[in-house]
CSV table of C-alpha atoms in Angstrom, one decimal:
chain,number,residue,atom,x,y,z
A,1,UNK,CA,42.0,72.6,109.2
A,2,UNK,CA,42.3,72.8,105.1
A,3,UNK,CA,46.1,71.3,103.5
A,4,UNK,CA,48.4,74.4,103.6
A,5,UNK,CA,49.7,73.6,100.2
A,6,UNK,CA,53.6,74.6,99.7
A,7,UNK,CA,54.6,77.7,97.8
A,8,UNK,CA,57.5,77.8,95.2
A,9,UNK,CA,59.0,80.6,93.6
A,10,UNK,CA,59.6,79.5,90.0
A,11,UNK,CA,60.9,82.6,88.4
A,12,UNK,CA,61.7,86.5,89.4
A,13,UNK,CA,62.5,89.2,86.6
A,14,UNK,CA,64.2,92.8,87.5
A,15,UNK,CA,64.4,96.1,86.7
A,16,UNK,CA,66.8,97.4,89.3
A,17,UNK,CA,70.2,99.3,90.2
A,18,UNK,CA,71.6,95.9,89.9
A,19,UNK,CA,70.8,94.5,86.5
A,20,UNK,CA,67.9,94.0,84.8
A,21,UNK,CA,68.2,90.3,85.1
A,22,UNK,CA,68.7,87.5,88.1
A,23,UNK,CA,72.6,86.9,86.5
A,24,UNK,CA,73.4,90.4,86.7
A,25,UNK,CA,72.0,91.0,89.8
A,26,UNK,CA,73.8,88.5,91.5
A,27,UNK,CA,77.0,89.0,90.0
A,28,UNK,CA,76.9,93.0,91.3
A,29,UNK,CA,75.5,91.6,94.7
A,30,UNK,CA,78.6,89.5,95.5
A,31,UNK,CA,81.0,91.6,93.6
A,32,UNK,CA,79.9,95.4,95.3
A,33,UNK,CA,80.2,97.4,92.1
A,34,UNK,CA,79.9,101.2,92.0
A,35,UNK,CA,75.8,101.8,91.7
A,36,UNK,CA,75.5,105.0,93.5
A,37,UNK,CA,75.3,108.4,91.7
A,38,UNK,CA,74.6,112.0,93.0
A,39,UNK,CA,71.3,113.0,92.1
A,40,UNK,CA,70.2,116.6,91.5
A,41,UNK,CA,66.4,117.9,91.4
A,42,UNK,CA,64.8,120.9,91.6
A,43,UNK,CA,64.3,122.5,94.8
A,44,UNK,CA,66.1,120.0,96.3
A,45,UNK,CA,70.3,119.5,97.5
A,46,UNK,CA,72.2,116.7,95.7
A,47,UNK,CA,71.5,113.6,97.2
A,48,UNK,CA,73.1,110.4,96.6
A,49,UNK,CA,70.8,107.7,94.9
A,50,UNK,CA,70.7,104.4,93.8
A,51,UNK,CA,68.8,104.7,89.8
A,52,UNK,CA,67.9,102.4,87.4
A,53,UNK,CA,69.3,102.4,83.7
A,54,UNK,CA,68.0,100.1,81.7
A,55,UNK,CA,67.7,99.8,78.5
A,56,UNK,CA,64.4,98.6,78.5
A,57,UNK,CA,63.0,101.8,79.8
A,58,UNK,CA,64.0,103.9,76.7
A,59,UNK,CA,63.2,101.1,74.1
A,60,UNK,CA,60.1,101.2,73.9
A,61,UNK,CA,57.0,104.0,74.0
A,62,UNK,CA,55.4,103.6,76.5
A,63,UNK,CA,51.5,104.8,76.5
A,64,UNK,CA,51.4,108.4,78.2
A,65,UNK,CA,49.3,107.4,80.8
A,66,UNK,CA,52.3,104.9,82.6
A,67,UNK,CA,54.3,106.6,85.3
A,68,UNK,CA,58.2,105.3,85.8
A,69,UNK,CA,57.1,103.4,88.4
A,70,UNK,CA,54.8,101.3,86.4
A,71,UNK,CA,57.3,101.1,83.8
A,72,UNK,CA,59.7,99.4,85.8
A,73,UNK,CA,57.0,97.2,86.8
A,74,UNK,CA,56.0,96.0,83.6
A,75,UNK,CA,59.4,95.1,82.6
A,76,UNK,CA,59.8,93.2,86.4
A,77,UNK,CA,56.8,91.3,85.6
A,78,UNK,CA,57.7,90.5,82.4
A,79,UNK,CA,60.7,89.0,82.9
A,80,UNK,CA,59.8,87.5,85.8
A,81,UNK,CA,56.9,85.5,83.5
A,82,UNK,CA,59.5,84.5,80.7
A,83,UNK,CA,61.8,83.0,83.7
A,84,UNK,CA,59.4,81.2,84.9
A,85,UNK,CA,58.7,79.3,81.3
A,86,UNK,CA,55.0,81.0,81.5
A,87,UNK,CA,55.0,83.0,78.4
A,88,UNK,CA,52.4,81.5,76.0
A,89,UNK,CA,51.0,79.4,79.2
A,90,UNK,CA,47.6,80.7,78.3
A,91,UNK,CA,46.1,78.5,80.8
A,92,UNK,CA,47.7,79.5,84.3
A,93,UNK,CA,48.4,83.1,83.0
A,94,UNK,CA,44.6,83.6,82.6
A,95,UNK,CA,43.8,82.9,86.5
A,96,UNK,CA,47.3,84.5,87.8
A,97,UNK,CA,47.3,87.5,89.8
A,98,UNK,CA,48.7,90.7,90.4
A,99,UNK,CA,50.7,91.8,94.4
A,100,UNK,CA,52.2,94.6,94.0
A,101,UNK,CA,53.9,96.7,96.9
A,102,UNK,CA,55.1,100.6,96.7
A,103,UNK,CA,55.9,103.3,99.4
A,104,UNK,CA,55.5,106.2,97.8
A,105,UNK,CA,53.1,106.1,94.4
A,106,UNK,CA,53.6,107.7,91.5
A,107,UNK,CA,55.9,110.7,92.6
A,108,UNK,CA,57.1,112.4,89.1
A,109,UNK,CA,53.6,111.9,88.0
A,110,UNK,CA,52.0,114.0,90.9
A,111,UNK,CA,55.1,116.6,91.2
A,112,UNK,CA,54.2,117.1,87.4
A,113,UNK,CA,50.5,117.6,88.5
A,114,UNK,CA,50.7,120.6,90.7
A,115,UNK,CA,53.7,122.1,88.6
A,116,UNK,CA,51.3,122.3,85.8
A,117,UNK,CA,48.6,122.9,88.0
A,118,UNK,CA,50.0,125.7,89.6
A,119,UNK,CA,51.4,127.4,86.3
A,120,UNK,CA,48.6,126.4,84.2
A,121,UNK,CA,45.5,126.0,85.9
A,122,UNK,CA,45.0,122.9,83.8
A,123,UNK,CA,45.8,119.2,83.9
A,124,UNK,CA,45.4,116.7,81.3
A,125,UNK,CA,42.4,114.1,81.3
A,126,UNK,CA,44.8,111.5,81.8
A,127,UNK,CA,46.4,112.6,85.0
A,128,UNK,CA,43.7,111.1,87.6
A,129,UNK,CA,45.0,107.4,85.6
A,130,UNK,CA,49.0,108.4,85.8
A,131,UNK,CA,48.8,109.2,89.4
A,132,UNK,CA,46.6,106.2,90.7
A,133,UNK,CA,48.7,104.3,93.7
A,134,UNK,CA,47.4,101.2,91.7
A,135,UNK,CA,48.1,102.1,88.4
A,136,UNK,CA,51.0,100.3,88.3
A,137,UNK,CA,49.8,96.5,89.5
A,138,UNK,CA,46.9,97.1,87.1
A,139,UNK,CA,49.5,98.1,84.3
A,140,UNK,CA,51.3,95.0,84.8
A,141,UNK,CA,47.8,93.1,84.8
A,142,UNK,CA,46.9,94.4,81.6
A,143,UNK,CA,50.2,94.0,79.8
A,144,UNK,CA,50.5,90.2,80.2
A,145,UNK,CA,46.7,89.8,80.2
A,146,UNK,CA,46.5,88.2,84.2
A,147,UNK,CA,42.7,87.9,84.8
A,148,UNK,CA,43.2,86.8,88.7
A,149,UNK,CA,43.5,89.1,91.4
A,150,UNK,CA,44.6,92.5,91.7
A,151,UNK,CA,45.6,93.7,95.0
A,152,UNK,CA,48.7,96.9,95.8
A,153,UNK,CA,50.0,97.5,99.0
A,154,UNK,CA,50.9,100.5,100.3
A,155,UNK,CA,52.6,100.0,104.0
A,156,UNK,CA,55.6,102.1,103.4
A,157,UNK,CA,59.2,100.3,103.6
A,158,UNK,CA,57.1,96.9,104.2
A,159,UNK,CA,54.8,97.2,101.2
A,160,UNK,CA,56.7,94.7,98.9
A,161,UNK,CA,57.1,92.1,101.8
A,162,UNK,CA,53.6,92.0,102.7
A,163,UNK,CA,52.5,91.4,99.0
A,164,UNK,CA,54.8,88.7,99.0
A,165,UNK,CA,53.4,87.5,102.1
A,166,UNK,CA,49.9,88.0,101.3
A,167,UNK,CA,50.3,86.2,98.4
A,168,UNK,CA,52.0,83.4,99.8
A,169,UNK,CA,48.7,83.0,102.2
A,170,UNK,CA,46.5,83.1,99.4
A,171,UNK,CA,48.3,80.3,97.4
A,172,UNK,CA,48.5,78.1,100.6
A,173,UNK,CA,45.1,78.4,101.5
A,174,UNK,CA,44.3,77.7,98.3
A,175,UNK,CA,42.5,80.7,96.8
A,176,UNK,CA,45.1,81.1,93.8
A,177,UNK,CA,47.8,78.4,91.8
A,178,UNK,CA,49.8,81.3,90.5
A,179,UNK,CA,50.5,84.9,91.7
A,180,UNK,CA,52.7,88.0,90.2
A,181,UNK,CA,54.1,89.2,93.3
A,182,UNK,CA,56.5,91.7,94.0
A,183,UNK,CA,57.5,95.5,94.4
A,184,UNK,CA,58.2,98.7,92.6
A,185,UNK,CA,58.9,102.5,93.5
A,186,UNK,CA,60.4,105.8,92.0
A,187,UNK,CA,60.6,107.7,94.4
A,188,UNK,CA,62.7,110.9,92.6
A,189,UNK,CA,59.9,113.2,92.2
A,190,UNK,CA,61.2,116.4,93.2
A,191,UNK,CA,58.2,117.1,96.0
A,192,UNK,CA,58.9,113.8,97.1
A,193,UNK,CA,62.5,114.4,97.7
A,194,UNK,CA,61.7,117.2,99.4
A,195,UNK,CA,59.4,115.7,102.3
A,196,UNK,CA,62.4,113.0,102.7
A,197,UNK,CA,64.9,115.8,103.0
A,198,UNK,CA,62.6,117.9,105.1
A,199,UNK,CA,62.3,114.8,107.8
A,200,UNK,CA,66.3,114.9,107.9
A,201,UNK,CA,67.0,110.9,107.3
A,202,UNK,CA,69.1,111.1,104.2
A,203,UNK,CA,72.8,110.4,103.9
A,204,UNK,CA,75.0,113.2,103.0
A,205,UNK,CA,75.8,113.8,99.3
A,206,UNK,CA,79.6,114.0,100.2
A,207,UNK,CA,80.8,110.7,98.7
A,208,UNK,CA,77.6,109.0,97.1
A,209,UNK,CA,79.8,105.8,97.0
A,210,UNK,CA,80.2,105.5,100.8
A,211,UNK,CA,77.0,107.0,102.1
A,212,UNK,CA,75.3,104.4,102.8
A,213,UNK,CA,76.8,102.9,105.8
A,214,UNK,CA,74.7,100.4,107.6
A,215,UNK,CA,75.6,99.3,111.2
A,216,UNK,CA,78.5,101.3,111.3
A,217,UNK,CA,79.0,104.3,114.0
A,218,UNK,CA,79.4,106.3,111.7
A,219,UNK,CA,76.5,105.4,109.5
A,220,UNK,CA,74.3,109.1,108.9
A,221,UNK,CA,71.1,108.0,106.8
A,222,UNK,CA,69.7,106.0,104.2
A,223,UNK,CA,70.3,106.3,100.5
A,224,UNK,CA,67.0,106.5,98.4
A,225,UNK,CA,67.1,103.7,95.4
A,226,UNK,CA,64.5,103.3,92.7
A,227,UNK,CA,63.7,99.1,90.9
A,228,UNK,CA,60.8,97.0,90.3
A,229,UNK,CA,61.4,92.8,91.3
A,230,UNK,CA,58.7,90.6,90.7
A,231,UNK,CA,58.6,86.9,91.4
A,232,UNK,CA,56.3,84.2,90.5
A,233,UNK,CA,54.7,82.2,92.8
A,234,UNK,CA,53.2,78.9,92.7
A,235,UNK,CA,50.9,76.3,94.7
A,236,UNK,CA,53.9,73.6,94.5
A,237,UNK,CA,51.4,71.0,92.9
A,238,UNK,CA,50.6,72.8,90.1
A,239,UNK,CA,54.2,73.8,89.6
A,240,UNK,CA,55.8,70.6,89.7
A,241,UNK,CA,52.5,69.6,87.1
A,242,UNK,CA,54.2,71.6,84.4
A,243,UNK,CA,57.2,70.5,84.7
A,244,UNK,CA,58.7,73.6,86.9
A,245,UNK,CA,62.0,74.2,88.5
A,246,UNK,CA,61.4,76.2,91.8
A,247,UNK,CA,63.9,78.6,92.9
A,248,UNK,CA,63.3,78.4,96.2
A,249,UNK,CA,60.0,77.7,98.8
A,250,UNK,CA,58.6,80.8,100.1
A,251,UNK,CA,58.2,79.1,103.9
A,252,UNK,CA,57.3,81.8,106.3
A,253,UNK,CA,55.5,85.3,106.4
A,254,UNK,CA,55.6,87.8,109.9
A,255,UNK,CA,53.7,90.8,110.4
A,256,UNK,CA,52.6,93.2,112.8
A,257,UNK,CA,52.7,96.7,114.2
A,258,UNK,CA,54.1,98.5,117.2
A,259,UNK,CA,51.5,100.7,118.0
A,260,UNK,CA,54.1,103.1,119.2
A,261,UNK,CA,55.7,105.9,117.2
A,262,UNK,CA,55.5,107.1,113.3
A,263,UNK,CA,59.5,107.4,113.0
A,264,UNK,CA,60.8,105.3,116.0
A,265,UNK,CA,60.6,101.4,115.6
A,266,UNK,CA,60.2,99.4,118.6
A,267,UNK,CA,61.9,96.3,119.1
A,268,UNK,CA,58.9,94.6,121.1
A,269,UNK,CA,57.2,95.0,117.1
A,270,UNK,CA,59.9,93.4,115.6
A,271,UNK,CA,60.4,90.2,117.4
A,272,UNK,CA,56.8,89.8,117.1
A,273,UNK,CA,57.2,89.5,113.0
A,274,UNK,CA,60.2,88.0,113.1
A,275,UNK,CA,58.7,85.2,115.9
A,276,UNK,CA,55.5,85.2,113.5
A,277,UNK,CA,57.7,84.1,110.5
A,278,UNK,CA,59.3,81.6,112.1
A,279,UNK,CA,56.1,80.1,113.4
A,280,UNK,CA,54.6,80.6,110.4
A,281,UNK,CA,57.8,78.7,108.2
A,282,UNK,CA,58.0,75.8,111.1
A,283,UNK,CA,61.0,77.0,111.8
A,284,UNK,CA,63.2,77.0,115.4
A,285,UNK,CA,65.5,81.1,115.4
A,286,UNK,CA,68.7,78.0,115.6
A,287,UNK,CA,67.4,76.7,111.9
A,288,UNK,CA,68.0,80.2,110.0
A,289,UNK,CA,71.5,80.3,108.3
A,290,UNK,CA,71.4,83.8,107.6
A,291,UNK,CA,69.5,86.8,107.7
A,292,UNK,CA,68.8,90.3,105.7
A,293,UNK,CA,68.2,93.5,108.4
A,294,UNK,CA,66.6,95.9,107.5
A,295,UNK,CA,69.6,97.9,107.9
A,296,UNK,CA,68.9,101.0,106.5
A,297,UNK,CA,71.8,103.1,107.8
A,298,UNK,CA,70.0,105.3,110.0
A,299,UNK,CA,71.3,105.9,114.1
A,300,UNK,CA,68.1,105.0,115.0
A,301,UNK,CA,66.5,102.5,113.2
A,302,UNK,CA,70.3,100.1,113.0
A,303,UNK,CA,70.3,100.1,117.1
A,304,UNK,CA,67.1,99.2,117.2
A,305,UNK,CA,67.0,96.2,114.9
A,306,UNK,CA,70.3,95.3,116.3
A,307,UNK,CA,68.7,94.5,119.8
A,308,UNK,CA,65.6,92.9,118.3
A,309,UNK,CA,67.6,90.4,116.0
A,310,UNK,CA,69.9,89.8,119.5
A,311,UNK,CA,67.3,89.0,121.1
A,312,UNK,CA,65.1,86.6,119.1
A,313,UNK,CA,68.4,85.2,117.8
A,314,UNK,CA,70.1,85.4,121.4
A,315,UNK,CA,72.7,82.2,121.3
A,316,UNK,CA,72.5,81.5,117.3
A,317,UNK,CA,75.3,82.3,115.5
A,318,UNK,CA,73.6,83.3,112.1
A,319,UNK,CA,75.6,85.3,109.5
A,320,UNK,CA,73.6,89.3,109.1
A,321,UNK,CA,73.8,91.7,106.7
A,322,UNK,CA,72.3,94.3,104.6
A,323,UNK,CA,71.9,94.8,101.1
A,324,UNK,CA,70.9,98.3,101.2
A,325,UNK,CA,74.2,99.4,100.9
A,326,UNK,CA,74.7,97.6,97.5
A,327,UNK,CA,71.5,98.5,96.1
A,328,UNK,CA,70.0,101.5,98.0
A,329,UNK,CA,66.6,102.0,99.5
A,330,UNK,CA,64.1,100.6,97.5
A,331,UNK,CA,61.0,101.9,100.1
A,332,UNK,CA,57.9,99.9,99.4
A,333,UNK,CA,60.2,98.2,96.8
A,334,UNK,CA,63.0,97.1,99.1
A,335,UNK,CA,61.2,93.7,100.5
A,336,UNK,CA,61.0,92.2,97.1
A,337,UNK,CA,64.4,93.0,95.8
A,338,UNK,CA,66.1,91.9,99.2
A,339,UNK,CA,64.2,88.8,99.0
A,340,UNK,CA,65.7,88.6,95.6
A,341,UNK,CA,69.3,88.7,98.0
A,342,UNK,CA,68.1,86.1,100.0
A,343,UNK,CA,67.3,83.4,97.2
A,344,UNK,CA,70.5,84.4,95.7
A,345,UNK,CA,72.4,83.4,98.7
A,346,UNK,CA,70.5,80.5,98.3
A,347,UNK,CA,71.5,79.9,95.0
A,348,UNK,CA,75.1,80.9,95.4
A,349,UNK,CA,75.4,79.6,98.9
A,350,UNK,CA,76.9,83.2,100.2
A,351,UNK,CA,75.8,85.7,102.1
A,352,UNK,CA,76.5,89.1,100.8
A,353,UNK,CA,78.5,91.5,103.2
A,354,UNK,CA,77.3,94.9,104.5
A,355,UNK,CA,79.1,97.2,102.2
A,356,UNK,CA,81.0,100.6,103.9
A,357,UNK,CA,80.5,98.4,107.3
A,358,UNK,CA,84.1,99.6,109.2
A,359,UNK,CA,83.7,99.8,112.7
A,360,UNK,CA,80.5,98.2,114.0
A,361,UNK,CA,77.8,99.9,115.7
A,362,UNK,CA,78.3,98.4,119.9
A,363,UNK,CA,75.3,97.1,119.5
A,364,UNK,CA,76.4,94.8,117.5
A,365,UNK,CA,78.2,93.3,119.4
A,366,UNK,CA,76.7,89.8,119.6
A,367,UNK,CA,75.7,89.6,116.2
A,368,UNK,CA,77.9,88.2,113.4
A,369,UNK,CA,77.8,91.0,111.0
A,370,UNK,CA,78.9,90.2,107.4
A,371,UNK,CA,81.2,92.5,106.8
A,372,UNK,CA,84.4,93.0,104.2
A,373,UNK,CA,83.5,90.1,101.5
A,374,UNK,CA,80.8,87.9,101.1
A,375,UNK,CA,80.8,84.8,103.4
A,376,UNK,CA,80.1,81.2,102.1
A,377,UNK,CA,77.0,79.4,104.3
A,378,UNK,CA,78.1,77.2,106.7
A,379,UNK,CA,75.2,75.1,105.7
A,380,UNK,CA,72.2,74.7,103.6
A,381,UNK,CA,68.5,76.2,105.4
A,382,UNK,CA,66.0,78.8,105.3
A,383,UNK,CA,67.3,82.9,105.1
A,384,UNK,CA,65.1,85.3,106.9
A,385,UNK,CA,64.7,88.5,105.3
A,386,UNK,CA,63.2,91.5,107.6
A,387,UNK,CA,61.3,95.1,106.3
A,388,UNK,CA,60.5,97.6,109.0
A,389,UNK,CA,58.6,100.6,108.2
A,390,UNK,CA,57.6,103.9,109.2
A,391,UNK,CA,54.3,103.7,111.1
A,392,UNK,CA,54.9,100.9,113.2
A,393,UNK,CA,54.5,98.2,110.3
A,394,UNK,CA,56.8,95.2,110.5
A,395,UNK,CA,57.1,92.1,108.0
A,396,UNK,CA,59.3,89.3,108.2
A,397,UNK,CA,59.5,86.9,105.1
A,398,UNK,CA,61.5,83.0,105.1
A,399,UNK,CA,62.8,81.6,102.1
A,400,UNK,CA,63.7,78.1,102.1
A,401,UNK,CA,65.8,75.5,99.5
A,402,UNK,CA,64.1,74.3,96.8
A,403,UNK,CA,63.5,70.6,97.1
A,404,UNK,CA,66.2,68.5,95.6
């Protein structure tokens, strides 16, 4: 069997609801500031929303072909590249590639499409370019000049996490050094927030600060967010070569499907990734120090991931929570930037609580929920960070320590 060679992630960049850099997104992770807003659109009731505002995004022009989405991805990658020491590493930019995971595409770009369509008969010769799924990951290619791979992954709420997986496999394996990987979505096109309203699994607009409301009985739907997180990873080798300081070891990588229902997960599907994952990082379910559910706040989904965690975790006390409530719903985004949590907890050696979580769901109740303020880990080890999606499709990602 070929040397699995060891992944590092030596530098992430962000352009999120949480800061546009790994300082300010940790700081509003463990502190819980005020980041949702009510968001209007036409067609469309007020809906609460986690948005992005950055300055980055108005700074610039940005070529006319570039939906939001691949704005925010540009800027992700970019920073990501400059934390990494990279920048002017001519060399290992050349071969490195491009992962990129989103949920929903281009969705201002294509509600703009018909809208003119429909009142014009016309489009523009750019639109085809504006509204490819891969516009973005080929956006952030050509920005930073990355010759290597190109690949965008489009598995709904696990899109992010499986480019980060995927990536992590192709780095062991030894078919790249150096990989972009990550996730971004924008996901407020009006038509798009229509179909989300129409399928009845959005929170209320009635206090956009407490909407979101994982775990808790009272807990009424998910809150939409929009962000781009990229990280940079690296055959450990190589990294260590130039002189790099990991971040953390990206360890393990889960997936499968439940082959059961488009809206209801199964739990049998989930233990599966998260069982994968550990197998996959070496790991024993007593060895995790803490993990980030998916946790999205809706009746559903929460129960479900409650029994699954309870029972690959049965007899392990490991700290859980979910970020969504801090940063919203990032879709195809929301495995990359809760990855982001789990290397922070890493890095800060806390586990960030499940905001607006009051009185716990029942079947919680063998789990250790975070819940109130961040808890300090008990003790170092490797986070396990899950992304169910719609369809059946389940990915489970580790993140490990960086070597000392």
């Amino acid at each position: 069997m070929p040397a699995r060679h060891a992944v590092w992630l030596t530098g992430w960049g962000f352009c999120s609801p949480l800061g546009g850099d790994a300082q300010s997104f940790m700081d509003q992770l463990f502190t819980a500031r005020h980041v949702f807003q009510r968001l209007q659109r036409p067609l469309v009731r007020p809906v609460p929303a986690a948005m992005v505002d950055d300055p980055g995004l108005t700074s610039r022009a940005w070529p006319s072909h570039l939906d939001r989405m691949g704005q925010m991805a540009i800027l992700a990658a970019q920073r990501a590249i400059q934390n990494a020491g990279l920048a002017g590493q001519s060399e290992i930019i050349d071969t490195c590639g491009v992962y990129l995971g989103n949920g929903c595409g281009t969705t201002e770009s294509n509600h703009d499409a018909y809208e003119r369509l429909f009142a014009t008969q016309r489009l523009s010769g750019l639109t085809l370019l504006r509204c490819l799924p891969s516009a973005a990951a080929s956006a952030v290619a050509m920005d930073l000049a990355l010759h290597g791979p190109v690949q965008t992954f489009t598995n709904a709420c696990a899109s992010s996490s499986m480019a980060l997986g995927e990536a992590m496999r192709a780095i062991r394996h030894g078919y790249a050094t150096c990989v972009l990987a990550g996730g971004s979505e924008a996901p407020f096109g009006a038509g798009t927030l229509k179909a989300w309203e129409a399928l009845r699994v959005m929170a209320p607009d009635d206090d956009p600060d407490q909407a979101c409301r994982p775990f808790d009985v009272s807990r009424q739907g998910l809150v939409l967010g929009e962000g781009a997180v990229f990280f940079v990873l690296e055959q450990q080798d190589a990294a260590r070569a130039r002189g790099a300081t990991p971040l953390a070891v990206l360890q393990g990588y889960g997936c499968s499907n439940d082959a059961h229902h488009w809206t209801e997960p199964d739990l049998e599907g989930q233990k599966r990734a998260m069982r994968a994952a550990l197998d996959d990082a070496g790991c024993q379910a007593r060895d995790i120090v803490a993990i980030n559910a998916h946790g999205t706040g809706t009746p559903v989904g929460d129960r479900v991931e409650m029994m699954s965690v309870a029972s690959v975790f049965d007899g392990c006390a490991v700290p859980i929570s979910s970020t969504k409530a801090l940063h919203g719903h990032l879709l195809g985004a929301s495995g990359a930037i809760e990855l982001a949590a789990c290397v922070a907890t890493l890095l800060r050696g806390q586990v960030p609580h499940t905001r607006n979580l009051r009185t716990p769901e029942p079947a919680s109740a063998s789990l250790d929920l975070v819940r109130d303020a961040p808890r300090a880990l008990a003790r170092p080890g490797p986070v396990l960070s899950n992304s169910f999606a719609f369809g059946g499709i389940n990915a489970s990602l580790i993140v490990a320590p960086a070597p000392s």
